[in-house]
JSON list of C-alpha atoms in Angstrom, two decimals:
[
{"chain": "O", "resi": 1, "resn": "MET", "atom": "CA", "xyz": [110.96, 105.97, 105.87]},
{"chain": "O", "resi": 2, "resn": "GLU", "atom": "CA", "xyz": [112.95, 109.11, 104.78]},
{"chain": "O", "resi": 3, "resn": "ASP", "atom": "CA", "xyz": [112.04, 112.24, 106.74]},
{"chain": "O", "resi": 4, "resn": "TRP", "atom": "CA", "xyz": [111.60, 114.25, 103.36]},
{"chain": "O", "resi": 5, "resn": "VAL", "atom": "CA", "xyz": [110.52, 117.51, 105.28]},
{"chain": "O", "resi": 6, "resn": "ALA", "atom": "CA", "xyz": [113.53, 117.61, 107.28]},
{"chain": "O", "resi": 7, "resn": "TRP", "atom": "CA", "xyz": [115.65, 116.84, 103.96]},
{"chain": "O", "resi": 8, "resn": "HIS", "atom": "CA", "xyz": [114.13, 119.94, 102.32]},
{"chain": "O", "resi": 9, "resn": "ARG", "atom": "CA", "xyz": [115.63, 121.88, 104.99]},
{"chain": "O", "resi": 10, "resn": "LEU", "atom": "CA", "xyz": [119.14, 121.26, 103.38]},
{"chain": "O", "resi": 11, "resn": "TYR", "atom": "CA", "xyz": [118.05, 123.65, 100.71]},
{"chain": "O", "resi": 12, "resn": "ASP", "atom": "CA", "xyz": [118.10, 126.49, 103.24]},
{"chain": "O", "resi": 13, "resn": "GLU", "atom": "CA", "xyz": [121.93, 125.88, 104.17]},
{"chain": "O", "resi": 14, "resn": "PRO", "atom": "CA", "xyz": [124.12, 128.35, 102.24]},
{"chain": "O", "resi": 15, "resn": "GLY", "atom": "CA", "xyz": [126.67, 126.36, 100.09]},
{"chain": "O", "resi": 16, "resn": "SER", "atom": "CA", "xyz": [125.04, 123.18, 100.53]},
{"chain": "O", "resi": 17, "resn": "ALA", "atom": "CA", "xyz": [125.03, 120.80, 97.39]},
{"chain": "O", "resi": 18, "resn": "LEU", "atom": "CA", "xyz": [121.13, 120.66, 97.54]},
{"chain": "O", "resi": 19, "resn": "ARG", "atom": "CA", "xyz": [121.15, 124.82, 97.43]},
{"chain": "O", "resi": 20, "resn": "ALA", "atom": "CA", "xyz": [123.57, 124.71, 94.53]},
{"chain": "O", "resi": 21, "resn": "ARG", "atom": "CA", "xyz": [121.51, 122.09, 92.59]},
{"chain": "O", "resi": 22, "resn": "LEU", "atom": "CA", "xyz": [118.25, 123.93, 93.19]},
{"chain": "O", "resi": 23, "resn": "ASP", "atom": "CA", "xyz": [119.91, 127.31, 92.05]},
{"chain": "O", "resi": 24, "resn": "ARG", "atom": "CA", "xyz": [121.04, 125.38, 88.76]},
{"chain": "O", "resi": 25, "resn": "VAL", "atom": "CA", "xyz": [117.75, 123.85, 88.08]},
{"chain": "O", "resi": 26, "resn": "THR", "atom": "CA", "xyz": [116.13, 127.23, 88.82]},
{"chain": "O", "resi": 27, "resn": "LEU", "atom": "CA", "xyz": [118.22, 128.90, 86.38]},
{"chain": "O", "resi": 28, "resn": "HIS", "atom": "CA", "xyz": [117.61, 126.50, 83.54]},
{"chain": "O", "resi": 29, "resn": "LEU", "atom": "CA", "xyz": [113.75, 126.71, 84.23]},
{"chain": "O", "resi": 30, "resn": "ARG", "atom": "CA", "xyz": [114.06, 130.64, 83.82]},
{"chain": "O", "resi": 31, "resn": "ALA", "atom": "CA", "xyz": [115.93, 130.04, 80.69]},
{"chain": "O", "resi": 32, "resn": "THR", "atom": "CA", "xyz": [113.43, 127.70, 79.38]},
{"chain": "O", "resi": 33, "resn": "LEU", "atom": "CA", "xyz": [110.71, 129.89, 80.21]},
{"chain": "O", "resi": 34, "resn": "ASP", "atom": "CA", "xyz": [112.53, 132.81, 78.45]},
{"chain": "O", "resi": 35, "resn": "GLN", "atom": "CA", "xyz": [112.79, 130.84, 75.26]},
{"chain": "O", "resi": 36, "resn": "ALA", "atom": "CA", "xyz": [109.13, 129.36, 75.55]},
{"chain": "O", "resi": 37, "resn": "PRO", "atom": "CA", "xyz": [107.04, 130.46, 72.41]},
{"chain": "O", "resi": 38, "resn": "PRO", "atom": "CA", "xyz": [104.00, 132.62, 72.76]},
{"chain": "O", "resi": 39, "resn": "GLY", "atom": "CA", "xyz": [100.82, 130.91, 74.47]},
{"chain": "O", "resi": 40, "resn": "PRO", "atom": "CA", "xyz": [100.32, 128.53, 77.29]},
{"chain": "O", "resi": 41, "resn": "VAL", "atom": "CA", "xyz": [103.11, 126.61, 78.66]},
{"chain": "O", "resi": 42, "resn": "ARG", "atom": "CA", "xyz": [102.48, 123.05, 80.34]},
{"chain": "O", "resi": 43, "resn": "LEU", "atom": "CA", "xyz": [104.77, 122.08, 83.27]},
{"chain": "O", "resi": 44, "resn": "LEU", "atom": "CA", "xyz": [104.78, 118.88, 85.07]},
{"chain": "O", "resi": 45, "resn": "SER", "atom": "CA", "xyz": [107.18, 118.21, 88.03]},
{"chain": "O", "resi": 46, "resn": "LEU", "atom": "CA", "xyz": [107.39, 114.55, 89.34]},
{"chain": "O", "resi": 47, "resn": "CYS", "atom": "CA", "xyz": [108.47, 114.00, 92.90]},
{"chain": "O", "resi": 48, "resn": "ALA", "atom": "CA", "xyz": [108.18, 117.41, 93.24]},
{"chain": "O", "resi": 49, "resn": "GLY", "atom": "CA", "xyz": [108.70, 117.69, 96.96]},
{"chain": "O", "resi": 50, "resn": "GLN", "atom": "CA", "xyz": [107.67, 121.09, 98.24]},
{"chain": "O", "resi": 51, "resn": "GLY", "atom": "CA", "xyz": [108.13, 122.58, 94.67]},
{"chain": "O", "resi": 52, "resn": "ARG", "atom": "CA", "xyz": [110.88, 125.06, 95.52]},
{"chain": "O", "resi": 53, "resn": "ASP", "atom": "CA", "xyz": [112.13, 125.03, 91.98]},
{"chain": "O", "resi": 54, "resn": "VAL", "atom": "CA", "xyz": [108.93, 125.99, 90.38]},
{"chain": "O", "resi": 55, "resn": "LEU", "atom": "CA", "xyz": [107.85, 128.42, 93.18]},
{"chain": "O", "resi": 56, "resn": "GLU", "atom": "CA", "xyz": [111.04, 130.36, 93.06]},
{"chain": "O", "resi": 57, "resn": "VAL", "atom": "CA", "xyz": [110.57, 130.94, 89.35]},
{"chain": "O", "resi": 58, "resn": "MET", "atom": "CA", "xyz": [107.15, 131.29, 88.37]},
{"chain": "O", "resi": 59, "resn": "PRO", "atom": "CA", "xyz": [105.91, 134.19, 90.66]},
{"chain": "O", "resi": 60, "resn": "ALA", "atom": "CA", "xyz": [108.55, 136.72, 89.25]},
{"chain": "O", "resi": 61, "resn": "HIS", "atom": "CA", "xyz": [109.04, 135.36, 85.80]},
{"chain": "O", "resi": 62, "resn": "PRO", "atom": "CA", "xyz": [107.21, 137.54, 82.87]},
{"chain": "O", "resi": 63, "resn": "ARG", "atom": "CA", "xyz": [106.09, 134.03, 81.70]},
{"chain": "O", "resi": 64, "resn": "GLY", "atom": "CA", "xyz": [104.80, 132.99, 85.05]},
{"chain": "O", "resi": 65, "resn": "ARG", "atom": "CA", "xyz": [101.10, 133.68, 84.44]},
{"chain": "O", "resi": 66, "resn": "ASP", "atom": "CA", "xyz": [101.17, 131.64, 81.28]},
{"chain": "O", "resi": 67, "resn": "VAL", "atom": "CA", "xyz": [102.40, 128.30, 83.03]},
{"chain": "O", "resi": 68, "resn": "SER", "atom": "CA", "xyz": [99.99, 125.46, 83.72]},
{"chain": "O", "resi": 69, "resn": "ALA", "atom": "CA", "xyz": [101.61, 123.57, 86.31]},
{"chain": "O", "resi": 70, "resn": "ILE", "atom": "CA", "xyz": [101.21, 120.29, 87.98]},
{"chain": "O", "resi": 71, "resn": "LEU", "atom": "CA", "xyz": [103.46, 119.22, 90.90]},
{"chain": "O", "resi": 72, "resn": "VAL", "atom": "CA", "xyz": [102.95, 115.38, 91.82]},
{"chain": "O", "resi": 73, "resn": "GLU", "atom": "CA", "xyz": [104.15, 114.69, 95.27]},
{"chain": "O", "resi": 74, "resn": "ALA", "atom": "CA", "xyz": [103.34, 111.60, 97.47]},
{"chain": "O", "resi": 75, "resn": "ASP", "atom": "CA", "xyz": [104.50, 113.07, 101.05]},
{"chain": "O", "resi": 76, "resn": "THR", "atom": "CA", "xyz": [101.47, 114.74, 102.54]},
{"chain": "O", "resi": 77, "resn": "GLU", "atom": "CA", "xyz": [103.46, 117.38, 104.35]},
{"chain": "O", "resi": 78, "resn": "ASN", "atom": "CA", "xyz": [105.39, 118.44, 101.66]},
{"chain": "O", "resi": 79, "resn": "ALA", "atom": "CA", "xyz": [102.50, 118.43, 99.16]},
{"chain": "O", "resi": 80, "resn": "ARG", "atom": "CA", "xyz": [100.49, 120.78, 101.71]},
{"chain": "O", "resi": 81, "resn": "LEU", "atom": "CA", "xyz": [103.59, 123.12, 101.97]},
{"chain": "O", "resi": 82, "resn": "ALA", "atom": "CA", "xyz": [103.84, 123.34, 98.32]},
{"chain": "O", "resi": 83, "resn": "ARG", "atom": "CA", "xyz": [100.26, 124.10, 97.87]},
{"chain": "O", "resi": 84, "resn": "GLN", "atom": "CA", "xyz": [100.34, 126.82, 100.70]},
{"chain": "O", "resi": 85, "resn": "ALA", "atom": "CA", "xyz": [103.08, 128.33, 98.99]},
{"chain": "O", "resi": 86, "resn": "ALA", "atom": "CA", "xyz": [101.58, 128.43, 95.81]},
{"chain": "O", "resi": 87, "resn": "ASP", "atom": "CA", "xyz": [98.42, 130.00, 97.39]},
{"chain": "O", "resi": 88, "resn": "ASP", "atom": "CA", "xyz": [100.38, 132.48, 99.22]},
{"chain": "O", "resi": 89, "resn": "ALA", "atom": "CA", "xyz": [102.20, 133.49, 95.83]},
{"chain": "O", "resi": 90, "resn": "GLY", "atom": "CA", "xyz": [98.81, 133.69, 93.95]},
{"chain": "O", "resi": 91, "resn": "LEU", "atom": "CA", "xyz": [99.58, 130.99, 91.71]},
{"chain": "O", "resi": 92, "resn": "SER", "atom": "CA", "xyz": [96.20, 129.88, 90.54]},
{"chain": "O", "resi": 93, "resn": "GLY", "atom": "CA", "xyz": [97.63, 128.18, 87.51]},
{"chain": "O", "resi": 94, "resn": "LEU", "atom": "CA", "xyz": [99.72, 125.69, 89.95]},
{"chain": "O", "resi": 95, "resn": "LEU", "atom": "CA", "xyz": [98.10, 122.48, 90.89]},
{"chain": "O", "resi": 96, "resn": "VAL", "atom": "CA", "xyz": [99.69, 120.33, 93.74]},
{"chain": "O", "resi": 97, "resn": "ARG", "atom": "CA", "xyz": [98.55, 116.57, 93.48]},
{"chain": "O", "resi": 98, "resn": "GLU", "atom": "CA", "xyz": [99.48, 114.30, 96.56]},
{"chain": "O", "resi": 99, "resn": "ALA", "atom": "CA", "xyz": [99.77, 111.23, 94.58]},
{"chain": "O", "resi": 100, "resn": "ASP", "atom": "CA", "xyz": [102.67, 108.65, 93.55]},
{"chain": "O", "resi": 101, "resn": "ALA", "atom": "CA", "xyz": [104.47, 110.36, 90.53]},
{"chain": "O", "resi": 102, "resn": "SER", "atom": "CA", "xyz": [105.72, 107.02, 89.17]},
{"chain": "O", "resi": 103, "resn": "VAL", "atom": "CA", "xyz": [102.10, 105.96, 88.15]},
{"chain": "O", "resi": 104, "resn": "ILE", "atom": "CA", "xyz": [101.27, 107.61, 84.74]},
{"chain": "O", "resi": 105, "resn": "ALA", "atom": "CA", "xyz": [97.56, 107.50, 85.65]},
{"chain": "O", "resi": 106, "resn": "ASN", "atom": "CA", "xyz": [98.11, 110.09, 88.21]},
{"chain": "O", "resi": 107, "resn": "PHE", "atom": "CA", "xyz": [99.02, 112.66, 85.79]},
{"chain": "O", "resi": 108, "resn": "ALA", "atom": "CA", "xyz": [97.98, 111.24, 82.28]},
{"chain": "O", "resi": 109, "resn": "ASP", "atom": "CA", "xyz": [95.48, 114.21, 82.12]},
{"chain": "O", "resi": 110, "resn": "ALA", "atom": "CA", "xyz": [98.06, 116.93, 82.03]},
{"chain": "O", "resi": 111, "resn": "LEU", "atom": "CA", "xyz": [99.92, 115.13, 79.09]},
{"chain": "O", "resi": 112, "resn": "PRO", "atom": "CA", "xyz": [101.92, 116.22, 76.92]},
{"chain": "O", "resi": 113, "resn": "VAL", "atom": "CA", "xyz": [103.69, 118.76, 78.70]},
{"chain": "O", "resi": 114, "resn": "ASP", "atom": "CA", "xyz": [106.19, 121.40, 77.39]},
{"chain": "O", "resi": 115, "resn": "VAL", "atom": "CA", "xyz": [108.49, 121.37, 80.65]},
{"chain": "O", "resi": 116, "resn": "LEU", "atom": "CA", "xyz": [109.33, 118.18, 82.48]},
{"chain": "O", "resi": 117, "resn": "LEU", "atom": "CA", "xyz": [111.16, 118.07, 85.76]},
{"chain": "O", "resi": 118, "resn": "LEU", "atom": "CA", "xyz": [112.82, 115.20, 87.07]},
{"chain": "O", "resi": 119, "resn": "ALA", "atom": "CA", "xyz": [114.75, 116.61, 89.99]},
{"chain": "O", "resi": 120, "resn": "GLY", "atom": "CA", "xyz": [115.88, 114.32, 92.84]},
{"chain": "O", "resi": 121, "resn": "ILE", "atom": "CA", "xyz": [114.41, 111.05, 91.27]},
{"chain": "O", "resi": 122, "resn": "PHE", "atom": "CA", "xyz": [117.34, 109.46, 89.22]},
{"chain": "O", "resi": 123, "resn": "GLY", "atom": "CA", "xyz": [119.87, 109.22, 92.29]},
{"chain": "O", "resi": 124, "resn": "ASN", "atom": "CA", "xyz": [116.92, 107.09, 94.13]},
{"chain": "O", "resi": 125, "resn": "VAL", "atom": "CA", "xyz": [116.23, 104.61, 91.68]},
{"chain": "O", "resi": 126, "resn": "SER", "atom": "CA", "xyz": [117.78, 101.77, 89.69]},
{"chain": "O", "resi": 127, "resn": "ALA", "atom": "CA", "xyz": [119.56, 102.03, 86.56]},
{"chain": "O", "resi": 128, "resn": "ALA", "atom": "CA", "xyz": [116.72, 100.20, 84.62]},
{"chain": "O", "resi": 129, "resn": "ASP", "atom": "CA", "xyz": [114.24, 102.51, 86.08]},
{"chain": "O", "resi": 130, "resn": "ILE", "atom": "CA", "xyz": [116.13, 105.51, 85.14]},
{"chain": "O", "resi": 131, "resn": "LYS", "atom": "CA", "xyz": [116.02, 104.27, 81.43]},
{"chain": "O", "resi": 132, "resn": "GLN", "atom": "CA", "xyz": [112.54, 103.14, 81.56]},
{"chain": "O", "resi": 133, "resn": "THR", "atom": "CA", "xyz": [111.49, 106.73, 82.60]},
{"chain": "O", "resi": 134, "resn": "ILE", "atom": "CA", "xyz": [113.47, 108.41, 79.71]},
{"chain": "O", "resi": 135, "resn": "ASP", "atom": "CA", "xyz": [112.33, 105.83, 77.24]},
{"chain": "O", "resi": 136, "resn": "ALA", "atom": "CA", "xyz": [109.04, 107.07, 78.35]},
{"chain": "O", "resi": 137, "resn": "ALA", "atom": "CA", "xyz": [109.94, 110.60, 78.10]},
{"chain": "O", "resi": 138, "resn": "PRO", "atom": "CA", "xyz": [108.85, 111.06, 74.48]},
{"chain": "O", "resi": 139, "resn": "ALA", "atom": "CA", "xyz": [105.26, 110.10, 75.23]},
{"chain": "O", "resi": 140, "resn": "LEU", "atom": "CA", "xyz": [105.33, 112.45, 78.41]},
{"chain": "O", "resi": 141, "resn": "CYS", "atom": "CA", "xyz": [106.45, 115.49, 76.36]},
{"chain": "O", "resi": 142, "resn": "ALA", "atom": "CA", "xyz": [105.03, 117.66, 73.45]},
{"chain": "O", "resi": 143, "resn": "PRO", "atom": "CA", "xyz": [107.53, 118.41, 70.36]},
{"chain": "O", "resi": 144, "resn": "GLY", "atom": "CA", "xyz": [110.07, 120.84, 71.55]},
{"chain": "O", "resi": 145, "resn": "ALA", "atom": "CA", "xyz": [109.47, 120.14, 75.33]},
{"chain": "O", "resi": 146, "resn": "THR", "atom": "CA", "xyz": [112.38, 120.58, 77.71]},
{"chain": "O", "resi": 147, "resn": "VAL", "atom": "CA", "xyz": [113.20, 118.03, 80.28]},
{"chain": "O", "resi": 148, "resn": "ILE", "atom": "CA", "xyz": [115.41, 119.19, 83.28]},
{"chain": "O", "resi": 149, "resn": "TRP", "atom": "CA", "xyz": [116.88, 116.48, 85.37]},
{"chain": "O", "resi": 150, "resn": "THR", "atom": "CA", "xyz": [119.50, 115.82, 88.23]},
{"chain": "O", "resi": 151, "resn": "ARG", "atom": "CA", "xyz": [121.84, 112.98, 89.17]},
{"chain": "O", "resi": 152, "resn": "HIS", "atom": "CA", "xyz": [124.93, 112.80, 91.22]},
{"chain": "O", "resi": 153, "resn": "ARG", "atom": "CA", "xyz": [128.28, 111.43, 89.63]},
{"chain": "O", "resi": 154, "resn": "ARG", "atom": "CA", "xyz": [129.33, 109.15, 92.40]},
{"chain": "O", "resi": 155, "resn": "PRO", "atom": "CA", "xyz": [130.35, 105.61, 91.29]},
{"chain": "O", "resi": 156, "resn": "PRO", "atom": "CA", "xyz": [128.62, 104.25, 89.42]},
{"chain": "O", "resi": 157, "resn": "ASP", "atom": "CA", "xyz": [128.51, 107.50, 87.53]},
{"chain": "O", "resi": 158, "resn": "ALA", "atom": "CA", "xyz": [125.11, 106.84, 85.46]},
{"chain": "O", "resi": 159, "resn": "THR", "atom": "CA", "xyz": [125.13, 110.30, 83.94]},
{"chain": "O", "resi": 160, "resn": "ARG", "atom": "CA", "xyz": [127.01, 109.23, 80.70]},
{"chain": "O", "resi": 161, "resn": "SER", "atom": "CA", "xyz": [124.28, 106.38, 80.16]},
{"chain": "O", "resi": 162, "resn": "ILE", "atom": "CA", "xyz": [121.49, 108.90, 81.04]},
{"chain": "O", "resi": 163, "resn": "ARG", "atom": "CA", "xyz": [122.68, 111.42, 78.43]},
{"chain": "O", "resi": 164, "resn": "SER", "atom": "CA", "xyz": [122.92, 108.57, 75.86]},
{"chain": "O", "resi": 165, "resn": "TRP", "atom": "CA", "xyz": [119.37, 107.38, 76.73]},
{"chain": "O", "resi": 166, "resn": "PHE", "atom": "CA", "xyz": [118.18, 110.99, 76.06]},
{"chain": "O", "resi": 167, "resn": "ALA", "atom": "CA", "xyz": [119.95, 111.11, 72.94]},
{"chain": "O", "resi": 168, "resn": "VAL", "atom": "CA", "xyz": [118.36, 107.87, 71.53]},
{"chain": "O", "resi": 169, "resn": "GLY", "atom": "CA", "xyz": [115.01, 109.18, 72.52]},
{"chain": "O", "resi": 170, "resn": "GLY", "atom": "CA", "xyz": [115.23, 112.05, 70.31]},
{"chain": "O", "resi": 171, "resn": "PHE", "atom": "CA", "xyz": [116.20, 114.42, 72.66]},
{"chain": "O", "resi": 172, "resn": "GLU", "atom": "CA", "xyz": [119.16, 117.24, 72.21]},
{"chain": "O", "resi": 173, "resn": "GLU", "atom": "CA", "xyz": [121.37, 118.09, 74.81]},
{"chain": "O", "resi": 174, "resn": "VAL", "atom": "CA", "xyz": [121.04, 121.73, 75.99]},
{"chain": "O", "resi": 175, "resn": "ALA", "atom": "CA", "xyz": [123.12, 121.51, 79.03]},
{"chain": "O", "resi": 176, "resn": "PHE", "atom": "CA", "xyz": [125.14, 119.28, 81.42]},
{"chain": "O", "resi": 177, "resn": "ASP", "atom": "CA", "xyz": [126.25, 121.05, 84.45]},
{"chain": "O", "resi": 178, "resn": "GLN", "atom": "CA", "xyz": [129.06, 119.39, 87.01]},
{"chain": "O", "resi": 179, "resn": "LEU", "atom": "CA", "xyz": [128.50, 121.39, 90.08]},
{"chain": "O", "resi": 180, "resn": "ASP", "atom": "CA", "xyz": [130.89, 120.44, 92.74]},
{"chain": "O", "resi": 181, "resn": "SER", "atom": "CA", "xyz": [133.75, 118.03, 93.68]},
{"chain": "O", "resi": 182, "resn": "GLN", "atom": "CA", "xyz": [132.52, 116.89, 96.94]},
{"chain": "O", "resi": 183, "resn": "TYR", "atom": "CA", "xyz": [128.98, 115.64, 96.32]},
{"chain": "O", "resi": 184, "resn": "LEU", "atom": "CA", "xyz": [129.60, 115.48, 92.48]},
{"chain": "O", "resi": 185, "resn": "THR", "atom": "CA", "xyz": [126.15, 116.82, 91.75]},
{"chain": "O", "resi": 186, "resn": "SER", "atom": "CA", "xyz": [124.97, 117.44, 88.12]},
{"chain": "O", "resi": 187, "resn": "VAL", "atom": "CA", "xyz": [122.03, 118.90, 86.37]},
{"chain": "O", "resi": 188, "resn": "GLY", "atom": "CA", "xyz": [120.96, 118.03, 82.80]},
{"chain": "O", "resi": 189, "resn": "VAL", "atom": "CA", "xyz": [118.82, 119.88, 80.34]},
{"chain": "O", "resi": 190, "resn": "HIS", "atom": "CA", "xyz": [117.40, 118.03, 77.40]},
{"chain": "O", "resi": 191, "resn": "ARG", "atom": "CA", "xyz": [115.03, 119.14, 74.47]},
{"chain": "O", "resi": 192, "resn": "LEU", "atom": "CA", "xyz": [112.81, 117.01, 72.39]},
{"chain": "O", "resi": 193, "resn": "THR", "atom": "CA", "xyz": [113.78, 117.53, 68.74]},
{"chain": "O", "resi": 194, "resn": "SER", "atom": "CA", "xyz": [112.85, 114.40, 67.10]},
{"chain": "O", "resi": 195, "resn": "ARG", "atom": "CA", "xyz": [109.34, 112.99, 67.59]},
{"chain": "O", "resi": 196, "resn": "ARG", "atom": "CA", "xyz": [109.40, 109.33, 68.36]},
{"chain": "O", "resi": 197, "resn": "PRO", "atom": "CA", "xyz": [107.01, 107.09, 70.17]},
{"chain": "O", "resi": 198, "resn": "GLY", "atom": "CA", "xyz": [107.62, 106.82, 73.81]},
{"chain": "O", "resi": 199, "resn": "LYS", "atom": "CA", "xyz": [107.96, 103.42, 75.46]},
{"chain": "O", "resi": 200, "resn": "LEU", "atom": "CA", "xyz": [105.36, 103.52, 78.20]},
{"chain": "O", "resi": 201, "resn": "PRO", "atom": "CA", "xyz": [105.59, 100.63, 80.86]},
{"chain": "O", "resi": 202, "resn": "ALA", "atom": "CA", "xyz": [102.41, 98.24, 81.36]},
{"chain": "O", "resi": 203, "resn": "PRO", "atom": "CA", "xyz": [99.55, 100.11, 83.09]},
{"chain": "O", "resi": 204, "resn": "GLU", "atom": "CA", "xyz": [100.28, 98.20, 86.35]},
{"chain": "O", "resi": 205, "resn": "ARG", "atom": "CA", "xyz": [103.87, 98.90, 86.30]},
{"chain": "O", "resi": 206, "resn": "PRO", "atom": "CA", "xyz": [105.41, 102.17, 87.84]},
{"chain": "O", "resi": 207, "resn": "LEU", "atom": "CA", "xyz": [108.02, 104.23, 86.06]},
{"chain": "O", "resi": 208, "resn": "PHE", "atom": "CA", "xyz": [110.18, 103.75, 88.85]},
{"chain": "O", "resi": 209, "resn": "THR", "atom": "CA", "xyz": [110.56, 102.65, 92.35]},
{"chain": "O", "resi": 210, "resn": "PHE", "atom": "CA", "xyz": [112.45, 104.62, 95.15]},
{"chain": "O", "resi": 211, "resn": "ALA", "atom": "CA", "xyz": [115.18, 102.38, 96.69]},
{"chain": "O", "resi": 212, "resn": "SER", "atom": "CA", "xyz": [117.49, 104.83, 98.35]},
{"chain": "O", "resi": 213, "resn": "HIS", "atom": "CA", "xyz": [118.24, 108.46, 99.45]},
{"chain": "O", "resi": 214, "resn": "ASN", "atom": "CA", "xyz": [121.07, 109.18, 96.98]},
{"chain": "O", "resi": 215, "resn": "CYS", "atom": "CA", "xyz": [120.14, 112.20, 95.25]}
]
């Protein structure tokens, strides 16, 4: 089993690929909130870890108090740390659920959302599971919702297929950032512009299954 708590310490290393990825995800999350229409903003982060992307944005952002965020994380200690950080920041609108983020029933009551974070997932699951998750995304999202996702570009580079699958699902590409040459990290942003029915998996089938640590 991966020690996901220890893995998070890489975010604290200046110049690390994970730190660069986190900085870019938070940049896009801030921009998404900047552009959000007036009123409540519903945010869902799957496999949220310690929630650093959301927790680095919401407390200081002018729209932070408009955000109702649900962070779904299966690791007990990471969920606890995220919950503690949210409490320390006074974020009453942020809820951490210790649950399997691949099972839609664990967050179905929060749908549809305006912001969907899929950071750190696509590098750990099969191409078939990536496509299944993207195919389901229109059903998880409200019209005009933004999806922020991450994936490395090491061989076999799946990012071209990922971007194509989002386009087929009615999403417009807002950004695709290629961050470094050593780890080939990338961050993508897509906005739902065409309302199409999502293809949800059967209730007994998860959206994805982690098979590796290859973010």
